[in-house]
Amino acid sequence: MTYGKSNKTFDLIVTSLLISLVFVATFFINIRLPIAANGGLVHLGTGMLFIAAIMFGPKKGAIAGGVGMALFDLFSGWTLWAPFTLVARCVQGYIVGKIAWSGGRNGKSPIFNVIAIFVSVPFMLLGYYICERVIFGNWVAPLASIPGNLVQNAVGMLIAIPVCLALKKLPLFK
């Protein structure tokens, strides 16, 4: 998307809308998994994080993913997780956007978009693993949440890649 670099108001509006979309996709479209003591959650917010990062780049992807999902944690009873979510999802959004937008691609290469998502997943897993290590006080309990996190990322990717392919064909995003 091209627009004047000095248009900070437009950037603020787009970023705010992306945060809102991540929050709504996480809050209203989720499934709690019956695994381990801490359970798990599969939601469409991850797909929206991927869409934001691929469509708008690393900064907006990081802010939208981190803030949107941290807000979900704050408003849904997962408050303890919010600071960890903020960091883990900011890092994930930044990585996806940075790789998808590398070399002037601007998120237009489906292959690099998939690579970007795959590269980001271990960082998200590590972020939540450390979080659960702190919360649960041991190194074994966090292993139980890895399958759910992998499913969440896979579902997000399966949604984001075709949506981004379709959006990139619109004149607004060319």
PDB file of C-alpha atoms in Angstrom:
ATOM      1  CA  MET A   1       0.000   0.000   0.000  1.00  0.00           C
ATOM      2  CA  THR A   2       1.391   3.357  -0.907  1.00  0.00           C
ATOM      3  CA  TYR A   3       0.521   6.591   0.792  1.00  0.00           C
ATOM      4  CA  GLY A   4       2.373   9.638   2.050  1.00  0.00           C
ATOM      5  CA  LYS A   5       5.027   8.762   4.604  1.00  0.00           C
ATOM      6  CA  SER A   6       4.090  11.825   6.625  1.00  0.00           C
ATOM      7  CA  ASN A   7       0.529  10.640   7.152  1.00  0.00           C
ATOM      8  CA  LYS A   8       0.874   9.529  10.772  1.00  0.00           C
ATOM      9  CA  THR A   9      -2.863   9.784  11.368  1.00  0.00           C
ATOM     10  CA  PHE A  10      -3.534   7.215   8.654  1.00  0.00           C
ATOM     11  CA  ASP A  11      -0.875   4.906  10.150  1.00  0.00           C
ATOM     12  CA  LEU A  12      -2.462   5.251  13.582  1.00  0.00           C
ATOM     13  CA  ILE A  13      -5.912   4.449  12.194  1.00  0.00           C
ATOM     14  CA  VAL A  14      -4.701   1.393  10.266  1.00  0.00           C
ATOM     15  CA  THR A  15      -2.715   0.098  13.245  1.00  0.00           C
ATOM     16  CA  SER A  16      -5.684   0.621  15.573  1.00  0.00           C
ATOM     17  CA  LEU A  17      -7.989  -1.223  13.205  1.00  0.00           C
ATOM     18  CA  LEU A  18      -5.521  -4.103  12.942  1.00  0.00           C
ATOM     19  CA  ILE A  19      -5.268  -4.318  16.745  1.00  0.00           C
ATOM     20  CA  SER A  20      -9.071  -4.412  16.889  1.00  0.00           C
ATOM     21  CA  LEU A  21      -9.287  -7.135  14.252  1.00  0.00           C
ATOM     22  CA  VAL A  22      -6.748  -9.304  16.081  1.00  0.00           C
ATOM     23  CA  PHE A  23      -8.583  -8.784  19.376  1.00  0.00           C
ATOM     24  CA  VAL A  24     -12.012  -9.596  17.899  1.00  0.00           C
ATOM     25  CA  ALA A  25     -10.708 -12.660  16.034  1.00  0.00           C
ATOM     26  CA  THR A  26      -9.119 -13.905  19.248  1.00  0.00           C
ATOM     27  CA  PHE A  27     -11.963 -13.042  21.604  1.00  0.00           C
ATOM     28  CA  PHE A  28     -14.990 -14.204  19.643  1.00  0.00           C
ATOM     29  CA  ILE A  29     -13.646 -17.041  17.520  1.00  0.00           C
ATOM     30  CA  ASN A  30     -11.825 -19.439  19.843  1.00  0.00           C
ATOM     31  CA  ILE A  31     -11.938 -23.010  21.071  1.00  0.00           C
ATOM     32  CA  ARG A  32     -10.598 -23.997  24.483  1.00  0.00           C
ATOM     33  CA  LEU A  33      -8.625 -27.235  24.265  1.00  0.00           C
ATOM     34  CA  PRO A  34      -8.984 -29.836  27.021  1.00  0.00           C
ATOM     35  CA  ILE A  35      -5.243 -30.512  27.302  1.00  0.00           C
ATOM     36  CA  ALA A  36      -3.040 -30.371  30.358  1.00  0.00           C
ATOM     37  CA  ALA A  37      -3.672 -28.336  33.488  1.00  0.00           C
ATOM     38  CA  ASN A  38      -3.337 -25.039  31.694  1.00  0.00           C
ATOM     39  CA  GLY A  39      -5.596 -26.072  28.844  1.00  0.00           C
ATOM     40  CA  GLY A  40      -4.978 -24.236  25.666  1.00  0.00           C
ATOM     41  CA  LEU A  41      -6.772 -22.042  23.231  1.00  0.00           C
ATOM     42  CA  VAL A  42      -7.017 -22.173  19.467  1.00  0.00           C
ATOM     43  CA  HIS A  43      -8.281 -18.919  18.013  1.00  0.00           C
ATOM     44  CA  LEU A  44      -8.362 -17.030  14.744  1.00  0.00           C
ATOM     45  CA  GLY A  45      -6.325 -14.148  16.156  1.00  0.00           C
ATOM     46  CA  THR A  46      -3.167 -15.871  14.965  1.00  0.00           C
ATOM     47  CA  GLY A  47      -4.482 -15.836  11.405  1.00  0.00           C
ATOM     48  CA  MET A  48      -5.277 -12.144  11.766  1.00  0.00           C
ATOM     49  CA  LEU A  49      -1.752 -11.507  13.108  1.00  0.00           C
ATOM     50  CA  PHE A  50      -0.339 -13.218  10.008  1.00  0.00           C
ATOM     51  CA  ILE A  51      -2.633 -11.210   7.724  1.00  0.00           C
ATOM     52  CA  ALA A  52      -1.658  -7.923   9.408  1.00  0.00           C
ATOM     53  CA  ALA A  53       2.071  -8.677   9.137  1.00  0.00           C
ATOM     54  CA  ILE A  54       1.915  -9.881   5.529  1.00  0.00           C
ATOM     55  CA  MET A  55      -0.342  -7.085   4.326  1.00  0.00           C
ATOM     56  CA  PHE A  56       1.186  -4.173   6.267  1.00  0.00           C
ATOM     57  CA  GLY A  57       4.720  -5.184   7.256  1.00  0.00           C
ATOM     58  CA  PRO A  58       6.684  -5.891  10.414  1.00  0.00           C
ATOM     59  CA  LYS A  59       5.827  -2.863  12.567  1.00  0.00           C
ATOM     60  CA  LYS A  60       2.077  -3.030  12.150  1.00  0.00           C
ATOM     61  CA  GLY A  61       2.157  -6.836  12.340  1.00  0.00           C
ATOM     62  CA  ALA A  62       4.082  -6.705  15.619  1.00  0.00           C
ATOM     63  CA  ILE A  63       1.888  -4.062  17.204  1.00  0.00           C
ATOM     64  CA  ALA A  64      -1.389  -5.587  16.002  1.00  0.00           C
ATOM     65  CA  GLY A  65      -0.469  -9.113  17.092  1.00  0.00           C
ATOM     66  CA  GLY A  66       1.061  -8.219  20.432  1.00  0.00           C
ATOM     67  CA  VAL A  67      -1.403  -5.580  21.582  1.00  0.00           C
ATOM     68  CA  GLY A  68      -4.495  -7.286  20.139  1.00  0.00           C
ATOM     69  CA  MET A  69      -3.795 -10.611  21.821  1.00  0.00           C
ATOM     70  CA  ALA A  70      -2.577  -9.019  25.070  1.00  0.00           C
ATOM     71  CA  LEU A  71      -5.886  -7.138  25.221  1.00  0.00           C
ATOM     72  CA  PHE A  72      -7.661 -10.471  24.785  1.00  0.00           C
ATOM     73  CA  ASP A  73      -5.722 -11.832  27.758  1.00  0.00           C
ATOM     74  CA  LEU A  74      -6.662  -8.809  29.863  1.00  0.00           C
ATOM     75  CA  PHE A  75     -10.376  -8.995  29.022  1.00  0.00           C
ATOM     76  CA  SER A  76     -10.885 -12.760  29.116  1.00  0.00           C
ATOM     77  CA  GLY A  77      -9.448 -13.955  32.405  1.00  0.00           C
ATOM     78  CA  TRP A  78      -5.967 -14.824  31.137  1.00  0.00           C
ATOM     79  CA  THR A  79      -4.564 -11.618  32.678  1.00  0.00           C
ATOM     80  CA  LEU A  80      -1.386 -13.238  33.987  1.00  0.00           C
ATOM     81  CA  TRP A  81      -0.433 -14.101  30.416  1.00  0.00           C
ATOM     82  CA  ALA A  82      -0.820 -10.589  28.964  1.00  0.00           C
ATOM     83  CA  PRO A  83       2.802  -9.378  29.326  1.00  0.00           C
ATOM     84  CA  PHE A  84       4.158 -12.620  27.888  1.00  0.00           C
ATOM     85  CA  THR A  85       1.635 -12.546  25.054  1.00  0.00           C
ATOM     86  CA  LEU A  86       2.573  -8.969  24.269  1.00  0.00           C
ATOM     87  CA  VAL A  87       6.230  -9.923  23.838  1.00  0.00           C
ATOM     88  CA  ALA A  88       5.763 -13.321  22.144  1.00  0.00           C
ATOM     89  CA  ARG A  89       3.215 -12.068  19.640  1.00  0.00           C
ATOM     90  CA  CYS A  90       5.054  -8.811  18.912  1.00  0.00           C
ATOM     91  CA  VAL A  91       8.130 -10.866  18.064  1.00  0.00           C
ATOM     92  CA  GLN A  92       6.092 -13.269  15.941  1.00  0.00           C
ATOM     93  CA  GLY A  93       4.351 -10.474  14.024  1.00  0.00           C
ATOM     94  CA  TYR A  94       7.622  -8.667  13.457  1.00  0.00           C
ATOM     95  CA  ILE A  95       9.341 -11.789  12.117  1.00  0.00           C
ATOM     96  CA  VAL A  96       6.481 -12.605   9.741  1.00  0.00           C
ATOM     97  CA  GLY A  97       6.337  -9.041   8.446  1.00  0.00           C
ATOM     98  CA  LYS A  98      10.103  -8.662   8.156  1.00  0.00           C
ATOM     99  CA  ILE A  99      10.512 -11.813   6.077  1.00  0.00           C
ATOM    100  CA  ALA A 100       7.349 -11.276   4.006  1.00  0.00           C
ATOM    101  CA  TRP A 101       8.424  -7.710   3.212  1.00  0.00           C
ATOM    102  CA  SER A 102      12.133  -8.479   2.675  1.00  0.00           C
ATOM    103  CA  GLY A 103      13.770  -7.724  -0.646  1.00  0.00           C
ATOM    104  CA  GLY A 104      10.961  -5.392  -1.705  1.00  0.00           C
ATOM    105  CA  ARG A 105       8.419  -8.242  -1.807  1.00  0.00           C
ATOM    106  CA  ASN A 106       5.884  -6.354   0.334  1.00  0.00           C
ATOM    107  CA  GLY A 107       4.094  -9.576   1.227  1.00  0.00           C
ATOM    108  CA  LYS A 108       3.412 -10.477  -2.407  1.00  0.00           C
ATOM    109  CA  SER A 109       5.309 -13.788  -2.468  1.00  0.00           C
ATOM    110  CA  PRO A 110       3.196 -16.679  -1.150  1.00  0.00           C
ATOM    111  CA  ILE A 111       6.339 -18.793  -0.754  1.00  0.00           C
ATOM    112  CA  PHE A 112       8.102 -16.181   1.373  1.00  0.00           C
ATOM    113  CA  ASN A 113       4.891 -15.612   3.340  1.00  0.00           C
ATOM    114  CA  VAL A 114       4.736 -19.307   4.235  1.00  0.00           C
ATOM    115  CA  ILE A 115       8.457 -19.313   5.073  1.00  0.00           C
ATOM    116  CA  ALA A 116       7.906 -16.240   7.257  1.00  0.00           C
ATOM    117  CA  ILE A 117       5.183 -17.986   9.220  1.00  0.00           C
ATOM    118  CA  PHE A 118       7.238 -21.159   9.655  1.00  0.00           C
ATOM    119  CA  VAL A 119      10.252 -19.153  10.866  1.00  0.00           C
ATOM    120  CA  SER A 120       8.090 -17.239  13.373  1.00  0.00           C
ATOM    121  CA  VAL A 121       6.517 -20.291  15.027  1.00  0.00           C
ATOM    122  CA  PRO A 122       9.552 -21.430  17.075  1.00  0.00           C
ATOM    123  CA  PHE A 123       9.876 -17.910  18.511  1.00  0.00           C
ATOM    124  CA  MET A 124       6.223 -17.920  19.561  1.00  0.00           C
ATOM    125  CA  LEU A 125       6.605 -21.402  21.046  1.00  0.00           C
ATOM    126  CA  LEU A 126       9.729 -20.337  22.943  1.00  0.00           C
ATOM    127  CA  GLY A 127       8.016 -17.206  24.255  1.00  0.00           C
ATOM    128  CA  TYR A 128       5.089 -19.171  25.659  1.00  0.00           C
ATOM    129  CA  TYR A 129       7.339 -21.960  26.901  1.00  0.00           C
ATOM    130  CA  ILE A 130       9.318 -19.430  28.972  1.00  0.00           C
ATOM    131  CA  CYS A 131       6.055 -17.864  30.126  1.00  0.00           C
ATOM    132  CA  GLU A 132       4.699 -21.191  31.336  1.00  0.00           C
ATOM    133  CA  ARG A 133       8.034 -22.024  32.945  1.00  0.00           C
ATOM    134  CA  VAL A 134       7.704 -18.852  35.002  1.00  0.00           C
ATOM    135  CA  ILE A 135       4.017 -19.411  35.809  1.00  0.00           C
ATOM    136  CA  PHE A 136       4.148 -23.143  36.586  1.00  0.00           C
ATOM    137  CA  GLY A 137       7.642 -23.257  38.046  1.00  0.00           C
ATOM    138  CA  ASN A 138       8.951 -26.242  36.122  1.00  0.00           C
ATOM    139  CA  TRP A 139      10.318 -27.145  32.723  1.00  0.00           C
ATOM    140  CA  VAL A 140       7.982 -30.076  31.949  1.00  0.00           C
ATOM    141  CA  ALA A 141       4.457 -28.604  32.238  1.00  0.00           C
ATOM    142  CA  PRO A 142       4.961 -26.165  29.333  1.00  0.00           C
ATOM    143  CA  LEU A 143       5.540 -29.051  26.930  1.00  0.00           C
ATOM    144  CA  ALA A 144       1.822 -29.885  27.090  1.00  0.00           C
ATOM    145  CA  SER A 145       0.838 -26.626  25.394  1.00  0.00           C
ATOM    146  CA  ILE A 146       3.093 -27.051  22.356  1.00  0.00           C
ATOM    147  CA  PRO A 147       0.623 -29.213  20.335  1.00  0.00           C
ATOM    148  CA  GLY A 148      -2.175 -26.674  20.813  1.00  0.00           C
ATOM    149  CA  ASN A 149       0.112 -23.810  19.837  1.00  0.00           C
ATOM    150  CA  LEU A 150       1.178 -25.696  16.712  1.00  0.00           C
ATOM    151  CA  VAL A 151      -2.466 -26.293  15.757  1.00  0.00           C
ATOM    152  CA  GLN A 152      -3.221 -22.615  16.348  1.00  0.00           C
ATOM    153  CA  ASN A 153      -0.383 -21.536  14.051  1.00  0.00           C
ATOM    154  CA  ALA A 154      -1.333 -24.080  11.379  1.00  0.00           C
ATOM    155  CA  VAL A 155      -4.960 -22.918  11.380  1.00  0.00           C
ATOM    156  CA  GLY A 156      -3.780 -19.299  11.249  1.00  0.00           C
ATOM    157  CA  MET A 157      -1.552 -20.026   8.275  1.00  0.00           C
ATOM    158  CA  LEU A 158      -4.279 -21.952   6.423  1.00  0.00           C
ATOM    159  CA  ILE A 159      -6.538 -18.919   6.770  1.00  0.00           C
ATOM    160  CA  ALA A 160      -3.990 -16.133   6.250  1.00  0.00           C
ATOM    161  CA  ILE A 161      -2.243 -17.313   3.077  1.00  0.00           C
ATOM    162  CA  PRO A 162      -5.362 -17.519   0.857  1.00  0.00           C
ATOM    163  CA  VAL A 163      -6.824 -14.328   2.375  1.00  0.00           C
ATOM    164  CA  CYS A 164      -3.581 -12.447   1.670  1.00  0.00           C
ATOM    165  CA  LEU A 165      -3.436 -13.821  -1.879  1.00  0.00           C
ATOM    166  CA  ALA A 166      -6.942 -12.499  -2.497  1.00  0.00           C
ATOM    167  CA  LEU A 167      -6.309  -9.132  -0.820  1.00  0.00           C
ATOM    168  CA  LYS A 168      -3.057  -8.540  -2.713  1.00  0.00           C
ATOM    169  CA  LYS A 169      -5.053  -8.727  -5.969  1.00  0.00           C
ATOM    170  CA  LEU A 170      -7.203  -5.760  -4.955  1.00  0.00           C
ATOM    171  CA  PRO A 171      -6.181  -2.375  -6.394  1.00  0.00           C
ATOM    172  CA  LEU A 172      -5.895  -0.970  -2.872  1.00  0.00           C
ATOM    173  CA  PHE A 173      -2.984  -3.315  -2.078  1.00  0.00           C
ATOM    174  CA  LYS A 174      -1.150  -3.356  -5.419  1.00  0.00           C
TER     175      LYS A 174
END
